[in-house]
């Protein structure tokens, strides 16, 4: 019997304390998720935000949900409106919210209700240096991440920036839930390799579902 006939349970893998990989959890929803991203991007375009230090990020970003993560010269924060348009961030589509809730529940966070979703787009060469996600009010809530499009090498560091990170290959449709002791781990993404994905083109998209407040 093929492995997928056993269902999702066998695909739940502990990467380490608090980090749960749900390999191919979103495989059936890659196309609808990319379609929903296109609608969000039409209302709130992807943009290369400025870091407080004044550099443009290589990753292009936008958001949906009640709150969105932004950065500029003044710092990192969550806002209820898109600073580019002045309008509220696009509503989180049901295909996003349903997936986030099911993935969190599969990892033991049945109560998780995200109020923010950051959408990252990586073109070949784009990367994200090691950082912690600390702008959220409540670190008992996990972060649910969904990879779409080209594969990436995710870098999972430890509790300190100096620890050598573990490399984790993330493919389109993979979901990882970061809770408990993994919630404040340092993490990043290696420069995206060249390639063309059949649905996403020369890009990787990553969704992170968050409880911002
Ligand atoms: C581990 N995004 O948006 S997703 C980010 O692939 C971010 O675009 C990466 O880091 C990306 O902040 C990684 C996986 C991820 C997200 C948040 C985490 C892993 C995490 C928070 C804590 C620990
Ligand atoms: Fe992060």
Short mmCIF file of N, CA, C and O in Angstrom, two decimals, residues 13 15 20-24 122 145-156 166-178 187-190 192 197 204-208:
data_model
loop_
_atom_site.label_atom_id
_atom_site.label_comp_id
_atom_site.label_asym_id
_atom_site.label_seq_id
_atom_site.Cartn_x
_atom_site.Cartn_y
_atom_site.Cartn_z
N UNK A 13 6.38 15.00 11.52
CA UNK A 13 7.74 14.68 11.95
C UNK A 13 8.21 15.76 12.91
O UNK A 13 8.14 16.94 12.59
N UNK A 15 11.00 17.90 14.12
CA UNK A 15 12.35 18.31 13.68
C UNK A 15 13.24 18.52 14.89
O UNK A 15 14.46 18.43 14.79
N UNK A 20 7.49 21.09 14.34
CA UNK A 20 6.79 19.95 13.75
C UNK A 20 6.66 20.16 12.25
O UNK A 20 6.05 21.14 11.80
N UNK A 21 7.25 19.24 11.47
CA UNK A 21 7.11 19.33 10.02
C UNK A 21 5.93 18.47 9.58
O UNK A 21 5.82 17.30 9.95
N UNK A 22 5.06 19.07 8.77
CA UNK A 22 3.93 18.37 8.17
C UNK A 22 4.24 18.31 6.68
O UNK A 22 3.84 19.18 5.91
N UNK A 23 5.01 17.29 6.30
CA UNK A 23 5.51 17.22 4.92
C UNK A 23 4.33 17.08 3.96
O UNK A 23 3.47 16.22 4.13
N UNK A 24 4.28 17.94 2.99
CA UNK A 24 3.26 17.92 1.93
C UNK A 24 1.83 18.07 2.44
O UNK A 24 0.88 17.69 1.77
N UNK A 122 10.40 35.04 -2.71
CA UNK A 122 11.83 34.94 -3.00
C UNK A 122 12.01 34.75 -4.49
O UNK A 122 11.47 33.80 -5.07
N UNK A 145 4.19 27.92 9.11
CA UNK A 145 4.81 28.36 7.85
C UNK A 145 4.45 27.39 6.73
O UNK A 145 4.43 26.17 6.92
N UNK A 146 4.19 27.94 5.55
CA UNK A 146 3.78 27.17 4.38
C UNK A 146 4.68 27.57 3.21
O UNK A 146 4.79 28.75 2.89
N UNK A 147 5.32 26.57 2.59
CA UNK A 147 6.21 26.81 1.46
C UNK A 147 5.51 26.49 0.15
O UNK A 147 4.86 25.45 0.03
N UNK A 148 5.66 27.38 -0.84
CA UNK A 148 5.02 27.22 -2.15
C UNK A 148 6.02 27.59 -3.23
O UNK A 148 6.77 28.56 -3.09
N UNK A 149 6.03 26.85 -4.33
CA UNK A 149 6.90 27.18 -5.45
C UNK A 149 8.26 26.53 -5.33
O UNK A 149 8.38 25.38 -4.89
N UNK A 150 9.30 27.24 -5.74
CA UNK A 150 10.65 26.65 -5.75
C UNK A 150 11.08 26.21 -4.36
O UNK A 150 10.71 26.83 -3.36
N UNK A 151 11.88 25.14 -4.28
CA UNK A 151 12.37 24.67 -2.98
C UNK A 151 13.43 25.62 -2.40
O UNK A 151 14.09 26.36 -3.14
N UNK A 152 13.57 25.57 -1.07
CA UNK A 152 14.53 26.43 -0.38
C UNK A 152 15.28 25.64 0.67
O UNK A 152 14.82 24.59 1.13
N UNK A 153 16.44 26.15 1.04
CA UNK A 153 17.17 25.62 2.18
C UNK A 153 16.91 26.54 3.36
O UNK A 153 17.36 27.70 3.37
N UNK A 154 16.16 26.03 4.32
CA UNK A 154 15.84 26.76 5.53
C UNK A 154 16.95 26.52 6.55
O UNK A 154 17.48 25.41 6.66
N UNK A 155 17.34 27.57 7.23
CA UNK A 155 18.41 27.48 8.23
C UNK A 155 17.79 27.61 9.61
O UNK A 155 17.18 28.63 9.93
N UNK A 156 17.97 26.56 10.40
CA UNK A 156 17.37 26.53 11.73
C UNK A 156 18.47 26.56 12.77
O UNK A 156 19.19 25.58 12.95
N UNK A 166 21.09 24.22 11.44
CA UNK A 166 20.74 22.99 10.74
C UNK A 166 20.04 23.36 9.44
O UNK A 166 19.20 24.26 9.42
N UNK A 167 20.42 22.69 8.33
CA UNK A 167 19.79 22.95 7.04
C UNK A 167 18.60 22.02 6.83
O UNK A 167 18.72 20.81 7.00
N UNK A 168 17.47 22.61 6.46
CA UNK A 168 16.26 21.83 6.22
C UNK A 168 15.73 22.21 4.84
O UNK A 168 15.50 23.38 4.55
N UNK A 169 15.56 21.20 4.00
CA UNK A 169 15.03 21.43 2.65
C UNK A 169 13.51 21.58 2.75
O UNK A 169 12.85 20.70 3.30
N UNK A 170 12.98 22.67 2.24
CA UNK A 170 11.53 22.87 2.26
C UNK A 170 11.01 22.92 0.83
O UNK A 170 11.48 23.74 0.03
N UNK A 171 10.05 22.04 0.52
CA UNK A 171 9.49 21.94 -0.82
C UNK A 171 8.08 22.51 -0.85
O UNK A 171 7.44 22.70 0.19
N UNK A 172 7.61 22.76 -2.06
CA UNK A 172 6.25 23.30 -2.24
C UNK A 172 5.22 22.35 -1.61
O UNK A 172 5.21 21.15 -1.91
N UNK A 173 4.37 22.90 -0.76
CA UNK A 173 3.37 22.10 -0.07
C UNK A 173 3.75 21.70 1.34
O UNK A 173 2.92 21.21 2.10
N UNK A 174 5.02 21.91 1.70
CA UNK A 174 5.46 21.59 3.07
C UNK A 174 4.97 22.65 4.05
O UNK A 174 4.97 23.85 3.75
N UNK A 175 4.58 22.19 5.23
CA UNK A 175 4.13 23.07 6.31
C UNK A 175 4.97 22.75 7.54
O UNK A 175 5.24 21.58 7.81
N UNK A 176 5.42 23.79 8.26
CA UNK A 176 6.11 23.57 9.53
C UNK A 176 5.46 24.44 10.59
O UNK A 176 5.14 25.62 10.32
N UNK A 177 5.22 23.85 11.75
CA UNK A 177 4.64 24.57 12.89
C UNK A 177 5.74 24.76 13.93
O UNK A 177 6.40 23.79 14.33
N UNK A 178 5.96 26.03 14.32
CA UNK A 178 7.04 26.39 15.23
C UNK A 178 6.43 26.88 16.53
O UNK A 178 5.92 28.00 16.58
N UNK A 187 16.49 31.74 12.91
CA UNK A 187 16.22 31.03 11.66
C UNK A 187 16.42 31.97 10.48
O UNK A 187 16.40 33.20 10.65
N UNK A 188 16.62 31.39 9.30
CA UNK A 188 16.82 32.16 8.09
C UNK A 188 16.65 31.27 6.88
O UNK A 188 16.28 30.10 6.99
N UNK A 189 16.89 31.85 5.70
CA UNK A 189 16.74 31.11 4.44
C UNK A 189 17.98 31.40 3.59
O UNK A 189 18.35 32.57 3.39
N UNK A 190 18.61 30.34 3.07
CA UNK A 190 19.79 30.49 2.19
C UNK A 190 19.35 31.09 0.86
O UNK A 190 18.17 30.96 0.47
N UNK A 192 18.06 31.72 -2.62
CA UNK A 192 17.24 30.81 -3.43
C UNK A 192 17.99 30.45 -4.70
O UNK A 192 18.53 31.33 -5.40
N UNK A 197 9.28 26.90 -11.23
CA UNK A 197 8.25 26.00 -10.69
C UNK A 197 7.04 26.02 -11.64
O UNK A 197 6.69 27.07 -12.17
N UNK A 204 9.77 31.47 -5.06
CA UNK A 204 9.26 30.75 -3.89
C UNK A 204 8.41 31.72 -3.09
O UNK A 204 8.81 32.87 -2.88
N UNK A 205 7.24 31.27 -2.66
CA UNK A 205 6.42 32.03 -1.73
C UNK A 205 6.41 31.31 -0.39
O UNK A 205 6.37 30.08 -0.33
N UNK A 206 6.46 32.09 0.67
CA UNK A 206 6.31 31.52 2.00
C UNK A 206 5.25 32.30 2.75
O UNK A 206 5.27 33.54 2.79
N UNK A 207 4.30 31.56 3.33
CA UNK A 207 3.28 32.17 4.18
C UNK A 207 3.65 31.89 5.63
O UNK A 207 3.99 30.75 5.96
N UNK A 208 3.60 32.91 6.48
CA UNK A 208 3.73 32.66 7.92
C UNK A 208 2.49 33.20 8.61
O UNK A 208 2.19 34.40 8.53
#
